[in-house]
């Protein structure tokens, strides 16, 4: 989920913690628990700092080890221990318990969007992305905002959040059933399906889909349960050439390939270099595929420039390719 949603979830969990009379009757402990739930709800995304290094590192590692099983266990203990240093007389167990719940819920809700996480590490490095909740879901976010407002106006926080989270659980079930209906409908159209990647949008009944069959990729949308195929591409294996082998050694290309399960590629030859481009098919927006990886290789088989990330214009991409390799 987005940062704002994770933060309001942290506030909500702090309120829900008041179902425990030990917390509700001790303002200092409640404040400590609230700090723990807010920080814990965001902690797995602290790896966002990797953006400061480069996009390749960020893409390869974001929602990776920080969302893994060992990290989930570590975050709760670490955050609770730091908070406990400031109030050693208060119950470490209560601070740790609700902080750990906040961390677990952060990782849990992240697996339901199209981006996903590597939540099963160290047992598996595969990306887990169930694709039926948008990264920013206005229903989930504004339910939390309504709950916070009601709490601020004096409503019982335990009751408010118990009701709201019951509604959210039902909403998740509803969205899961929406996805099942879409998948079933697509399966009825294609006989040689291998994979369906669903990406719910901010609009409740509007989804993006990327369909992989034995020989082709199909990109489409689902609008009020009506499926429309917008683009179609022949599925061509990566060639076993020196050029492609060199391209795959580049950090940006390697990061893209480690993350994207549905992509097409193209090779474009220019006067002084050859460009290899990889295009993720899951995120088509306004006629454009913004998530790409590009590497430029000169005639001597040296990589001269590369980039991976979200780009919405060719001019911006060429600027990024230049700046990334600029010695300044």
mmCIF file of C-alpha atoms in Angstrom, residues 18-317:
data_model
loop_
_atom_site.group_PDB
_atom_site.id
_atom_site.type_symbol
_atom_site.label_atom_id
_atom_site.label_comp_id
_atom_site.label_asym_id
_atom_site.label_seq_id
_atom_site.Cartn_x
_atom_site.Cartn_y
_atom_site.Cartn_z
ATOM 1 C CA UNK A 18 -7.349 0.038 23.676
ATOM 2 C CA UNK A 19 -9.447 -3.122 23.729
ATOM 3 C CA UNK A 20 -6.801 -4.167 26.259
ATOM 4 C CA UNK A 21 -7.645 -2.455 29.576
ATOM 5 C CA UNK A 22 -3.966 -2.449 30.545
ATOM 6 C CA UNK A 23 -3.343 -0.071 27.624
ATOM 7 C CA UNK A 24 -6.568 1.929 27.809
ATOM 8 C CA UNK A 25 -6.042 2.678 31.526
ATOM 9 C CA UNK A 26 -2.414 3.810 31.174
ATOM 10 C CA UNK A 27 -1.949 6.953 29.012
ATOM 11 C CA UNK A 28 1.845 6.627 28.934
ATOM 12 C CA UNK A 29 1.669 3.008 27.781
ATOM 13 C CA UNK A 30 -1.003 3.902 25.229
ATOM 14 C CA UNK A 31 1.235 6.638 23.770
ATOM 15 C CA UNK A 32 4.128 4.179 23.554
ATOM 16 C CA UNK A 33 1.939 1.602 21.818
ATOM 17 C CA UNK A 34 0.628 4.259 19.408
ATOM 18 C CA UNK A 35 4.189 5.259 18.477
ATOM 19 C CA UNK A 36 5.005 1.579 17.985
ATOM 20 C CA UNK A 37 2.029 0.908 15.718
ATOM 21 C CA UNK A 38 2.660 4.000 13.579
ATOM 22 C CA UNK A 39 6.380 3.281 13.159
ATOM 23 C CA UNK A 40 5.759 -0.449 12.748
ATOM 24 C CA UNK A 41 3.154 0.196 10.061
ATOM 25 C CA UNK A 42 5.785 1.962 7.978
ATOM 26 C CA UNK A 43 9.015 0.196 8.993
ATOM 27 C CA UNK A 44 9.194 -2.434 6.194
ATOM 28 C CA UNK A 45 9.205 0.443 3.684
ATOM 29 C CA UNK A 46 12.299 2.031 5.213
ATOM 30 C CA UNK A 47 14.118 0.454 2.254
ATOM 31 C CA UNK A 48 12.741 3.344 0.188
ATOM 32 C CA UNK A 49 16.038 5.028 1.092
ATOM 33 C CA UNK A 50 17.602 2.771 -1.571
ATOM 34 C CA UNK A 51 16.198 5.193 -4.157
ATOM 35 C CA UNK A 52 18.999 7.532 -3.143
ATOM 36 C CA UNK A 53 21.492 5.028 -4.563
ATOM 37 C CA UNK A 54 19.836 4.152 -7.883
ATOM 38 C CA UNK A 55 16.647 2.709 -9.337
ATOM 39 C CA UNK A 56 18.195 -0.693 -10.011
ATOM 40 C CA UNK A 57 19.043 -1.241 -6.353
ATOM 41 C CA UNK A 58 15.637 0.045 -5.283
ATOM 42 C CA UNK A 59 13.684 -2.173 -7.711
ATOM 43 C CA UNK A 60 15.707 -5.271 -6.864
ATOM 44 C CA UNK A 61 15.393 -4.862 -3.096
ATOM 45 C CA UNK A 62 12.242 -2.820 -2.355
ATOM 46 C CA UNK A 63 9.662 -5.018 -0.631
ATOM 47 C CA UNK A 64 12.309 -7.717 -0.574
ATOM 48 C CA UNK A 65 14.295 -8.572 2.533
ATOM 49 C CA UNK A 66 12.572 -5.866 4.617
ATOM 50 C CA UNK A 67 9.268 -7.695 4.050
ATOM 51 C CA UNK A 68 10.694 -11.179 4.650
ATOM 52 C CA UNK A 69 9.755 -13.467 7.528
ATOM 53 C CA UNK A 70 12.983 -12.790 9.512
ATOM 54 C CA UNK A 71 12.572 -9.034 8.992
ATOM 55 C CA UNK A 72 8.950 -9.111 10.172
ATOM 56 C CA UNK A 73 10.130 -10.742 13.409
ATOM 57 C CA UNK A 74 13.051 -8.332 13.744
ATOM 58 C CA UNK A 75 11.137 -5.077 13.166
ATOM 59 C CA UNK A 76 8.778 -5.618 16.099
ATOM 60 C CA UNK A 77 11.579 -6.413 18.544
ATOM 61 C CA UNK A 78 13.808 -3.580 17.314
ATOM 62 C CA UNK A 79 11.170 -0.834 17.376
ATOM 63 C CA UNK A 80 9.697 -1.955 20.708
ATOM 64 C CA UNK A 81 13.183 -2.115 22.257
ATOM 65 C CA UNK A 82 13.971 1.454 21.198
ATOM 66 C CA UNK A 83 10.662 2.747 22.564
ATOM 67 C CA UNK A 84 11.157 0.793 25.780
ATOM 68 C CA UNK A 85 14.490 2.538 26.374
ATOM 69 C CA UNK A 86 12.553 5.770 26.963
ATOM 70 C CA UNK A 87 9.922 4.226 29.260
ATOM 71 C CA UNK A 88 11.575 1.150 30.839
ATOM 72 C CA UNK A 89 8.914 1.015 33.574
ATOM 73 C CA UNK A 90 6.178 0.203 31.048
ATOM 74 C CA UNK A 91 5.307 -3.228 29.694
ATOM 75 C CA UNK A 92 7.676 -4.259 26.908
ATOM 76 C CA UNK A 93 5.329 -7.083 25.977
ATOM 77 C CA UNK A 94 2.411 -4.788 25.185
ATOM 78 C CA UNK A 95 4.579 -2.411 23.149
ATOM 79 C CA UNK A 96 6.145 -5.294 21.241
ATOM 80 C CA UNK A 97 2.846 -7.115 20.632
ATOM 81 C CA UNK A 98 1.047 -4.215 18.941
ATOM 82 C CA UNK A 99 4.161 -3.050 17.089
ATOM 83 C CA UNK A 100 4.618 -6.578 15.723
ATOM 84 C CA UNK A 101 0.957 -6.724 14.679
ATOM 85 C CA UNK A 102 1.427 -3.433 12.793
ATOM 86 C CA UNK A 103 4.461 -4.827 10.940
ATOM 87 C CA UNK A 104 2.662 -8.065 10.069
ATOM 88 C CA UNK A 105 -0.380 -6.193 8.738
ATOM 89 C CA UNK A 106 1.894 -3.951 6.624
ATOM 90 C CA UNK A 107 3.431 -6.968 4.895
ATOM 91 C CA UNK A 108 0.091 -8.769 4.659
ATOM 92 C CA UNK A 109 -1.744 -5.945 2.883
ATOM 93 C CA UNK A 110 1.174 -5.417 0.483
ATOM 94 C CA UNK A 111 0.837 -8.896 -1.008
ATOM 95 C CA UNK A 112 -2.664 -8.129 -2.285
ATOM 96 C CA UNK A 113 -1.673 -5.457 -4.822
ATOM 97 C CA UNK A 114 -0.052 -5.900 -8.227
ATOM 98 C CA UNK A 115 3.446 -4.907 -7.092
ATOM 99 C CA UNK A 116 3.612 -7.530 -4.364
ATOM 100 C CA UNK A 117 6.441 -8.490 -2.010
ATOM 101 C CA UNK A 118 8.967 -11.240 -1.390
ATOM 102 C CA UNK A 119 7.137 -12.106 1.808
ATOM 103 C CA UNK A 120 8.137 -15.797 1.738
ATOM 104 C CA UNK A 121 11.867 -15.159 1.991
ATOM 105 C CA UNK A 122 14.111 -16.935 2.957
ATOM 106 C CA UNK A 123 12.098 -19.970 1.810
ATOM 107 C CA UNK A 124 11.373 -18.476 -1.624
ATOM 108 C CA UNK A 125 12.493 -15.352 -3.483
ATOM 109 C CA UNK A 126 9.437 -15.274 -5.736
ATOM 110 C CA UNK A 127 7.261 -12.183 -5.794
ATOM 111 C CA UNK A 128 3.873 -12.649 -4.148
ATOM 112 C CA UNK A 129 1.333 -10.340 -5.810
ATOM 113 C CA UNK A 130 -2.319 -11.366 -5.690
ATOM 114 C CA UNK A 131 -3.435 -8.251 -7.576
ATOM 115 C CA UNK A 132 -6.888 -7.416 -6.266
ATOM 116 C CA UNK A 133 -6.274 -4.302 -4.135
ATOM 117 C CA UNK A 134 -4.861 -1.094 -5.626
ATOM 118 C CA UNK A 135 -1.713 0.345 -4.037
ATOM 119 C CA UNK A 136 -3.895 3.280 -3.025
ATOM 120 C CA UNK A 137 -7.454 2.201 -2.397
ATOM 121 C CA UNK A 138 -9.685 5.208 -1.605
ATOM 122 C CA UNK A 139 -12.255 3.059 0.211
ATOM 123 C CA UNK A 140 -9.656 1.668 2.622
ATOM 124 C CA UNK A 141 -7.935 5.024 3.099
ATOM 125 C CA UNK A 142 -11.048 7.093 3.719
ATOM 126 C CA UNK A 143 -12.560 4.479 6.048
ATOM 127 C CA UNK A 144 -9.451 5.008 8.177
ATOM 128 C CA UNK A 145 -9.781 8.790 7.919
ATOM 129 C CA UNK A 146 -13.440 8.537 9.015
ATOM 130 C CA UNK A 147 -12.409 6.353 11.944
ATOM 131 C CA UNK A 148 -9.706 8.789 13.027
ATOM 132 C CA UNK A 149 -12.188 11.676 12.808
ATOM 133 C CA UNK A 150 -14.782 9.796 14.883
ATOM 134 C CA UNK A 151 -12.111 8.938 17.443
ATOM 135 C CA UNK A 152 -11.037 12.588 17.642
ATOM 136 C CA UNK A 153 -14.661 13.553 18.276
ATOM 137 C CA UNK A 154 -14.852 11.212 21.241
ATOM 138 C CA UNK A 155 -16.054 7.877 19.882
ATOM 139 C CA UNK A 156 -14.806 4.733 21.581
ATOM 140 C CA UNK A 157 -11.678 3.759 19.591
ATOM 141 C CA UNK A 158 -11.910 0.034 20.291
ATOM 142 C CA UNK A 159 -15.496 -0.083 19.018
ATOM 143 C CA UNK A 160 -14.838 2.205 16.029
ATOM 144 C CA UNK A 161 -11.833 0.231 14.769
ATOM 145 C CA UNK A 162 -13.410 -3.143 15.416
ATOM 146 C CA UNK A 163 -16.331 -2.120 13.185
ATOM 147 C CA UNK A 164 -14.155 -0.528 10.491
ATOM 148 C CA UNK A 165 -11.776 -3.481 10.280
ATOM 149 C CA UNK A 166 -14.725 -5.878 10.042
ATOM 150 C CA UNK A 167 -15.961 -3.844 7.058
ATOM 151 C CA UNK A 168 -12.471 -3.845 5.498
ATOM 152 C CA UNK A 169 -12.199 -7.634 5.823
ATOM 153 C CA UNK A 170 -15.520 -7.971 3.984
ATOM 154 C CA UNK A 171 -14.240 -5.516 1.359
ATOM 155 C CA UNK A 172 -11.129 -7.656 0.777
ATOM 156 C CA UNK A 173 -13.341 -10.700 0.297
ATOM 157 C CA UNK A 174 -15.462 -8.773 -2.188
ATOM 158 C CA UNK A 175 -12.389 -7.660 -4.187
ATOM 159 C CA UNK A 176 -11.051 -11.218 -4.175
ATOM 160 C CA UNK A 177 -14.342 -12.422 -5.619
ATOM 161 C CA UNK A 178 -14.166 -9.657 -8.252
ATOM 162 C CA UNK A 179 -10.773 -10.945 -9.334
ATOM 163 C CA UNK A 180 -11.969 -14.545 -9.400
ATOM 164 C CA UNK A 181 -14.797 -13.538 -11.716
ATOM 165 C CA UNK A 182 -12.356 -11.755 -14.068
ATOM 166 C CA UNK A 183 -9.944 -14.699 -14.122
ATOM 167 C CA UNK A 184 -12.768 -17.145 -14.776
ATOM 168 C CA UNK A 185 -14.079 -15.014 -17.629
ATOM 169 C CA UNK A 186 -10.634 -14.710 -19.231
ATOM 170 C CA UNK A 187 -10.136 -18.458 -18.897
ATOM 171 C CA UNK A 188 -13.317 -18.982 -20.879
ATOM 172 C CA UNK A 189 -11.864 -16.967 -23.797
ATOM 173 C CA UNK A 190 -8.373 -18.530 -24.024
ATOM 174 C CA UNK A 191 -7.560 -22.216 -24.192
ATOM 175 C CA UNK A 192 -3.765 -21.989 -23.830
ATOM 176 C CA UNK A 193 -3.440 -19.618 -20.877
ATOM 177 C CA UNK A 194 -0.241 -19.619 -18.840
ATOM 178 C CA UNK A 195 -0.635 -16.549 -16.651
ATOM 179 C CA UNK A 196 -3.027 -13.684 -15.873
ATOM 180 C CA UNK A 197 -1.670 -10.573 -14.149
ATOM 181 C CA UNK A 198 -4.420 -8.370 -12.723
ATOM 182 C CA UNK A 199 -3.891 -4.755 -11.678
ATOM 183 C CA UNK A 200 -6.867 -3.064 -10.019
ATOM 184 C CA UNK A 201 -6.999 0.690 -10.520
ATOM 185 C CA UNK A 202 -8.241 3.460 -8.261
ATOM 186 C CA UNK A 203 -11.628 3.055 -9.987
ATOM 187 C CA UNK A 204 -13.632 0.326 -8.292
ATOM 188 C CA UNK A 205 -14.802 -1.507 -11.444
ATOM 189 C CA UNK A 206 -11.860 -0.807 -13.751
ATOM 190 C CA UNK A 207 -8.947 -3.271 -13.924
ATOM 191 C CA UNK A 208 -5.870 -3.712 -16.104
ATOM 192 C CA UNK A 209 -4.932 -7.213 -17.195
ATOM 193 C CA UNK A 210 -1.877 -8.720 -18.855
ATOM 194 C CA UNK A 211 -2.488 -12.186 -20.278
ATOM 195 C CA UNK A 212 0.209 -14.688 -21.201
ATOM 196 C CA UNK A 213 -0.581 -17.576 -23.525
ATOM 197 C CA UNK A 214 1.729 -20.093 -25.127
ATOM 198 C CA UNK A 215 2.491 -17.857 -28.123
ATOM 199 C CA UNK A 216 1.237 -14.354 -27.335
ATOM 200 C CA UNK A 217 0.818 -11.564 -24.804
ATOM 201 C CA UNK A 218 -2.511 -9.747 -24.551
ATOM 202 C CA UNK A 219 -2.980 -6.449 -22.734
ATOM 203 C CA UNK A 220 -6.467 -5.332 -21.858
ATOM 204 C CA UNK A 221 -8.854 -3.679 -19.454
ATOM 205 C CA UNK A 222 -11.909 -4.882 -17.594
ATOM 206 C CA UNK A 223 -14.568 -2.204 -17.277
ATOM 207 C CA UNK A 224 -17.682 -3.208 -15.336
ATOM 208 C CA UNK A 225 -16.929 -6.872 -16.059
ATOM 209 C CA UNK A 226 -16.515 -6.203 -19.807
ATOM 210 C CA UNK A 227 -13.120 -7.366 -21.072
ATOM 211 C CA UNK A 228 -11.480 -5.420 -23.891
ATOM 212 C CA UNK A 229 -8.172 -6.478 -25.444
ATOM 213 C CA UNK A 230 -6.196 -3.355 -26.362
ATOM 214 C CA UNK A 231 -2.774 -4.662 -27.424
ATOM 215 C CA UNK A 232 -1.470 -7.990 -28.649
ATOM 216 C CA UNK A 233 2.176 -9.067 -29.000
ATOM 217 C CA UNK A 234 3.859 -12.198 -30.292
ATOM 218 C CA UNK A 235 5.715 -13.930 -27.498
ATOM 219 C CA UNK A 236 9.345 -14.185 -28.627
ATOM 220 C CA UNK A 237 12.040 -15.832 -26.444
ATOM 221 C CA UNK A 238 15.161 -13.835 -25.649
ATOM 222 C CA UNK A 239 17.766 -14.561 -28.332
ATOM 223 C CA UNK A 240 20.911 -16.408 -27.302
ATOM 224 C CA UNK A 241 23.280 -13.762 -28.705
ATOM 225 C CA UNK A 242 26.324 -11.953 -27.384
ATOM 226 C CA UNK A 243 24.383 -8.690 -27.460
ATOM 227 C CA UNK A 244 21.593 -10.047 -25.274
ATOM 228 C CA UNK A 245 24.052 -11.749 -22.923
ATOM 229 C CA UNK A 246 25.840 -8.423 -22.493
ATOM 230 C CA UNK A 247 22.539 -6.605 -21.918
ATOM 231 C CA UNK A 248 21.535 -9.034 -19.161
ATOM 232 C CA UNK A 249 24.753 -8.293 -17.251
ATOM 233 C CA UNK A 250 23.707 -4.668 -16.802
ATOM 234 C CA UNK A 251 22.444 -3.842 -13.291
ATOM 235 C CA UNK A 252 19.324 -2.059 -14.558
ATOM 236 C CA UNK A 253 18.315 -4.870 -16.902
ATOM 237 C CA UNK A 254 19.019 -7.501 -14.239
ATOM 238 C CA UNK A 255 16.859 -5.609 -11.730
ATOM 239 C CA UNK A 256 13.999 -5.341 -14.223
ATOM 240 C CA UNK A 257 14.133 -9.038 -15.130
ATOM 241 C CA UNK A 258 14.186 -10.050 -11.456
ATOM 242 C CA UNK A 259 10.959 -8.134 -10.872
ATOM 243 C CA UNK A 260 8.844 -8.225 -14.026
ATOM 244 C CA UNK A 261 7.048 -11.471 -14.948
ATOM 245 C CA UNK A 262 5.288 -10.163 -18.082
ATOM 246 C CA UNK A 263 7.336 -8.166 -20.560
ATOM 247 C CA UNK A 264 8.262 -7.841 -24.206
ATOM 248 C CA UNK A 265 11.617 -6.797 -25.605
ATOM 249 C CA UNK A 266 12.919 -5.028 -28.665
ATOM 250 C CA UNK A 267 16.300 -4.270 -30.246
ATOM 251 C CA UNK A 268 16.895 -0.995 -32.088
ATOM 252 C CA UNK A 269 20.078 -0.299 -34.030
ATOM 253 C CA UNK A 270 21.512 3.221 -34.329
ATOM 254 C CA UNK A 271 24.641 4.687 -35.874
ATOM 255 C CA UNK A 272 26.926 4.382 -32.843
ATOM 256 C CA UNK A 273 25.144 1.913 -30.620
ATOM 257 C CA UNK A 274 22.446 -0.726 -30.306
ATOM 258 C CA UNK A 275 19.628 -0.311 -27.813
ATOM 259 C CA UNK A 276 17.944 -3.219 -26.034
ATOM 260 C CA UNK A 277 14.647 -2.305 -24.406
ATOM 261 C CA UNK A 278 12.432 -4.303 -22.042
ATOM 262 C CA UNK A 279 8.824 -3.201 -21.487
ATOM 263 C CA UNK A 280 6.606 -4.366 -18.619
ATOM 264 C CA UNK A 281 3.103 -5.084 -19.937
ATOM 265 C CA UNK A 282 1.250 -4.901 -16.619
ATOM 266 C CA UNK A 283 1.028 -1.141 -16.218
ATOM 267 C CA UNK A 284 -0.360 0.268 -19.466
ATOM 268 C CA UNK A 285 -1.608 3.815 -18.867
ATOM 269 C CA UNK A 286 -2.994 6.286 -21.410
ATOM 270 C CA UNK A 287 -1.630 4.267 -24.322
ATOM 271 C CA UNK A 288 1.844 4.062 -22.799
ATOM 272 C CA UNK A 289 3.870 1.387 -20.993
ATOM 273 C CA UNK A 290 5.767 3.424 -18.399
ATOM 274 C CA UNK A 291 7.832 0.760 -16.616
ATOM 275 C CA UNK A 292 10.876 -0.047 -18.756
ATOM 276 C CA UNK A 293 14.530 -1.016 -18.736
ATOM 277 C CA UNK A 294 16.890 0.181 -21.456
ATOM 278 C CA UNK A 295 20.561 -0.482 -22.153
ATOM 279 C CA UNK A 296 22.713 1.020 -24.903
ATOM 280 C CA UNK A 297 25.684 -1.018 -26.149
ATOM 281 C CA UNK A 298 28.312 0.309 -28.545
ATOM 282 C CA UNK A 299 29.902 -1.517 -31.478
ATOM 283 C CA UNK A 300 32.726 -2.745 -29.223
ATOM 284 C CA UNK A 301 30.191 -4.502 -26.992
ATOM 285 C CA UNK A 302 30.591 -2.017 -24.155
ATOM 286 C CA UNK A 303 27.613 -0.781 -22.198
ATOM 287 C CA UNK A 304 27.508 2.996 -22.567
ATOM 288 C CA UNK A 305 24.263 3.816 -20.759
ATOM 289 C CA UNK A 306 21.272 2.174 -19.096
ATOM 290 C CA UNK A 307 18.208 2.960 -17.050
ATOM 291 C CA UNK A 308 15.216 1.288 -15.439
ATOM 292 C CA UNK A 309 12.150 2.843 -13.863
ATOM 293 C CA UNK A 310 8.904 4.640 -14.585
ATOM 294 C CA UNK A 311 9.085 6.876 -17.661
ATOM 295 C CA UNK A 312 6.145 8.605 -19.353
ATOM 296 C CA UNK A 313 7.866 10.151 -22.387
ATOM 297 C CA UNK A 314 10.687 9.231 -24.758
ATOM 298 C CA UNK A 315 12.320 12.621 -24.183
ATOM 299 C CA UNK A 316 12.447 11.994 -20.429
ATOM 300 C CA UNK A 317 13.923 8.537 -20.995
#
